[in-house]
Short mmCIF file of C-alpha atoms in Angstrom, two decimals:
data_model
loop_
_atom_site.label_atom_id
_atom_site.label_comp_id
_atom_site.label_asym_id
_atom_site.label_seq_id
_atom_site.Cartn_x
_atom_site.Cartn_y
_atom_site.Cartn_z
CA MET A 9 14.85 10.45 -16.16
CA LYS A 10 10.86 10.81 -15.27
CA LYS A 11 11.31 14.91 -14.36
CA ILE A 12 9.59 17.80 -13.97
CA GLY A 13 11.62 20.74 -14.52
CA HIS A 14 13.86 19.53 -11.40
CA LEU A 15 11.49 17.08 -10.06
CA MET A 16 11.63 13.46 -10.03
CA LYS A 17 8.00 12.24 -10.61
CA TYR A 18 6.81 9.67 -7.99
CA LEU A 19 6.00 5.73 -8.07
CA ILE A 20 3.16 5.01 -5.44
CA VAL A 21 2.78 1.94 -4.28
CA SER A 22 1.09 -0.01 -1.74
CA GLY A 23 0.63 -4.09 -0.73
CA ASP A 24 1.44 -7.11 1.55
CA SER A 25 4.72 -8.61 2.11
CA ASN A 26 5.20 -9.39 -1.63
CA THR A 27 5.72 -5.68 -1.79
CA THR A 28 6.65 -4.19 1.35
CA ALA A 29 10.36 -2.52 1.54
CA ASP A 30 10.73 -3.82 5.11
CA PHE A 31 10.27 -7.86 4.96
CA ASP A 32 10.66 -10.06 7.65
CA SER A 33 10.47 -13.28 7.58
CA MET A 34 8.78 -15.02 10.68
CA SER A 35 9.66 -18.53 8.84
CA HIS A 36 13.00 -17.57 8.77
CA PRO A 37 14.10 -15.23 11.26
CA ASP A 38 17.42 -15.33 10.61
CA TRP A 39 17.66 -14.76 6.90
CA ASP A 40 18.70 -11.23 5.99
CA PHE A 41 15.54 -9.45 3.76
CA THR A 42 17.81 -6.29 3.14
CA TYR A 43 17.96 -6.23 -0.04
CA PRO A 44 15.72 -3.79 -2.40
CA LYS A 45 12.56 -5.24 -2.77
CA TRP A 46 10.70 -4.59 -6.22
CA PRO A 47 9.65 -0.98 -5.54
CA GLU A 48 12.94 -0.08 -5.52
CA LEU A 49 14.18 -1.49 -7.90
CA LEU A 50 11.32 -0.21 -10.53
CA ALA A 51 11.29 2.82 -9.24
CA GLU A 52 15.39 3.05 -10.10
CA LYS A 53 14.49 1.51 -13.58
CA LEU A 54 12.13 4.26 -14.29
CA GLY A 55 13.83 7.44 -12.63
CA MET A 56 10.90 7.59 -10.48
CA LYS A 57 11.22 8.28 -6.46
CA VAL A 58 9.35 5.81 -4.88
CA ILE A 59 6.88 5.86 -2.22
CA ASN A 60 5.93 2.27 -0.28
CA VAL A 61 3.29 2.54 1.71
CA ALA A 62 3.28 -0.99 1.84
CA ARG A 63 2.90 -3.54 4.78
CA SER A 64 3.37 -7.07 5.66
CA GLY A 65 -0.21 -9.15 6.44
CA GLN A 66 -2.48 -5.95 5.18
CA GLY A 67 -5.88 -6.56 2.91
CA ASN A 68 -7.29 -4.79 0.05
CA GLU A 69 -8.84 -2.31 2.51
CA PHE A 70 -5.31 -1.16 3.63
CA ILE A 71 -3.77 -0.82 -0.05
CA TYR A 72 -6.44 0.86 -1.58
CA THR A 73 -7.04 3.67 1.38
CA THR A 74 -2.89 4.16 1.49
CA LEU A 75 -2.60 4.91 -1.82
CA ARG A 76 -5.96 6.91 -2.12
CA ASP A 77 -4.57 8.28 0.80
CA GLU A 78 -1.19 9.18 -0.90
CA ILE A 79 -2.43 10.75 -4.14
CA VAL A 80 -4.64 12.42 -2.36
CA LYS A 81 -1.61 14.54 -0.44
CA ILE A 82 0.79 14.93 -3.34
CA GLU A 83 -0.99 18.34 -4.55
CA ASP A 84 0.32 18.26 -8.04
CA LYS A 85 -0.87 14.78 -10.07
CA SER A 86 0.88 15.86 -12.51
CA GLN A 87 4.34 14.44 -9.95
CA ILE A 88 3.61 11.53 -9.90
CA GLY A 89 4.69 9.04 -12.82
CA LEU A 90 3.00 5.91 -11.50
CA VAL A 91 0.70 4.29 -9.22
CA ILE A 92 1.11 0.03 -8.40
CA ALA A 93 -1.75 -1.96 -6.62
CA ALA A 94 -0.85 -5.26 -5.55
CA TRP A 95 -3.39 -6.40 -4.26
CA SER A 96 -3.86 -9.11 -1.43
CA GLN A 97 -6.15 -11.95 -0.16
CA ALA A 98 -9.81 -11.24 0.01
CA PRO A 99 -10.38 -12.92 3.43
CA ARG A 100 -8.24 -10.50 4.64
CA LYS A 101 -9.90 -7.39 7.58
CA ASP A 102 -8.21 -4.03 7.72
CA TYR A 103 -9.29 -1.56 10.17
CA ARG A 104 -8.26 1.25 11.80
CA ASN A 105 -7.71 2.49 15.29
CA TYR A 106 -7.11 5.92 16.72
CA VAL A 107 -3.58 5.69 18.25
CA GLY A 108 -4.16 9.82 19.11
CA GLY A 109 -0.72 11.02 18.16
CA TYR A 110 0.83 8.28 20.14
CA GLU A 111 4.64 7.67 19.62
CA GLY A 112 5.16 4.18 20.03
CA GLU A 113 3.99 0.58 18.10
CA ASP A 114 0.52 -0.20 16.41
CA LYS A 115 -1.42 -3.51 17.96
CA LEU A 116 0.70 -5.13 15.13
CA GLY A 117 3.96 -3.38 16.45
CA TYR A 118 4.98 -1.55 13.37
CA PRO A 119 6.35 1.85 14.48
CA ALA A 120 3.09 4.41 14.86
CA TYR A 121 5.10 7.27 13.97
CA GLY A 122 2.29 9.79 15.44
CA ARG A 123 -0.38 8.98 13.04
CA ARG A 124 -3.65 9.03 14.32
CA ASN A 125 -4.62 6.04 12.76
CA ALA A 126 -2.73 2.84 12.49
CA TRP A 127 -3.92 -0.24 11.05
CA THR A 128 -4.79 -3.60 11.92
CA VAL A 129 -5.53 -6.84 10.44
CA VAL A 130 -6.71 -10.05 10.55
CA ARG A 131 -5.60 -12.34 8.75
CA VAL A 132 -9.19 -14.11 8.25
CA ASP A 133 -12.09 -11.86 8.35
CA THR A 134 -14.53 -14.14 10.65
CA HIS A 135 -17.97 -12.28 8.93
CA GLY A 136 -18.85 -13.33 5.71
CA ASP A 137 -17.99 -15.31 3.42
CA LEU A 138 -15.54 -15.87 -0.03
CA PRO A 139 -17.91 -13.92 -2.38
CA GLY A 140 -18.81 -11.32 -0.20
CA TRP A 141 -14.62 -10.75 0.31
CA VAL A 142 -14.34 -10.75 -3.81
CA GLN A 143 -17.06 -8.72 -4.18
CA LYS A 144 -15.53 -6.43 -1.57
CA SER A 145 -12.32 -6.39 -3.33
CA LEU A 146 -13.01 -6.14 -6.68
CA GLY A 147 -15.47 -2.40 -4.99
CA HIS A 148 -11.47 -1.70 -3.71
CA TYR A 149 -9.88 -2.25 -7.46
CA LEU A 150 -12.84 -0.49 -9.39
CA ASP A 151 -12.69 2.34 -7.09
CA PHE A 152 -8.23 2.49 -7.54
CA GLN A 153 -9.05 2.65 -11.07
CA ILE A 154 -11.68 5.50 -10.96
CA LEU A 155 -9.35 7.47 -8.85
CA CYS A 156 -6.41 7.14 -11.12
CA GLU A 157 -8.79 8.14 -14.25
CA ARG A 158 -10.04 11.13 -12.42
CA TYR A 159 -7.04 12.55 -12.12
CA ASN A 160 -5.68 10.73 -15.48
CA ILE A 161 -2.55 9.22 -13.41
CA PRO A 162 -0.63 6.39 -14.85
CA TYR A 163 -1.93 3.41 -12.68
CA VAL A 164 -1.51 -0.70 -12.75
CA GLN A 165 -3.07 -3.62 -10.51
CA PHE A 166 -2.63 -6.72 -10.20
CA GLN A 167 -3.54 -9.73 -7.80
#
């Protein structure tokens, strides 16, 4: 097991519906998706505790920012065993909404849990074009790589 003294290391993941633990299908609402998804299975294989901040429909800005925020929150970076960015579609546009301590749901119906900045996504950004969206995504990929390498944190990213 990957432990530090008595502490288990963290596997931190973010992505879209292919990564989220609470996937639900709009096309097949009667199907049962409560089985463990790949982040939980991988964490078990690696002997790590998973922090899964992925959410269905989100784009690359959300993925990068949620990973960055989780990395920054952990003071002792040696507690982080692996960080995985499961990148999404480049045309998705993510942005934060001020929720102001609101205990309810954000605009997508996800629990807000008092978050001050709930995320919203537009499936296809109506501003820009494919080369621009891809360039923006590549910037997030590079920022993620630089952040992990800065703190000597093992990472994997895939599109």
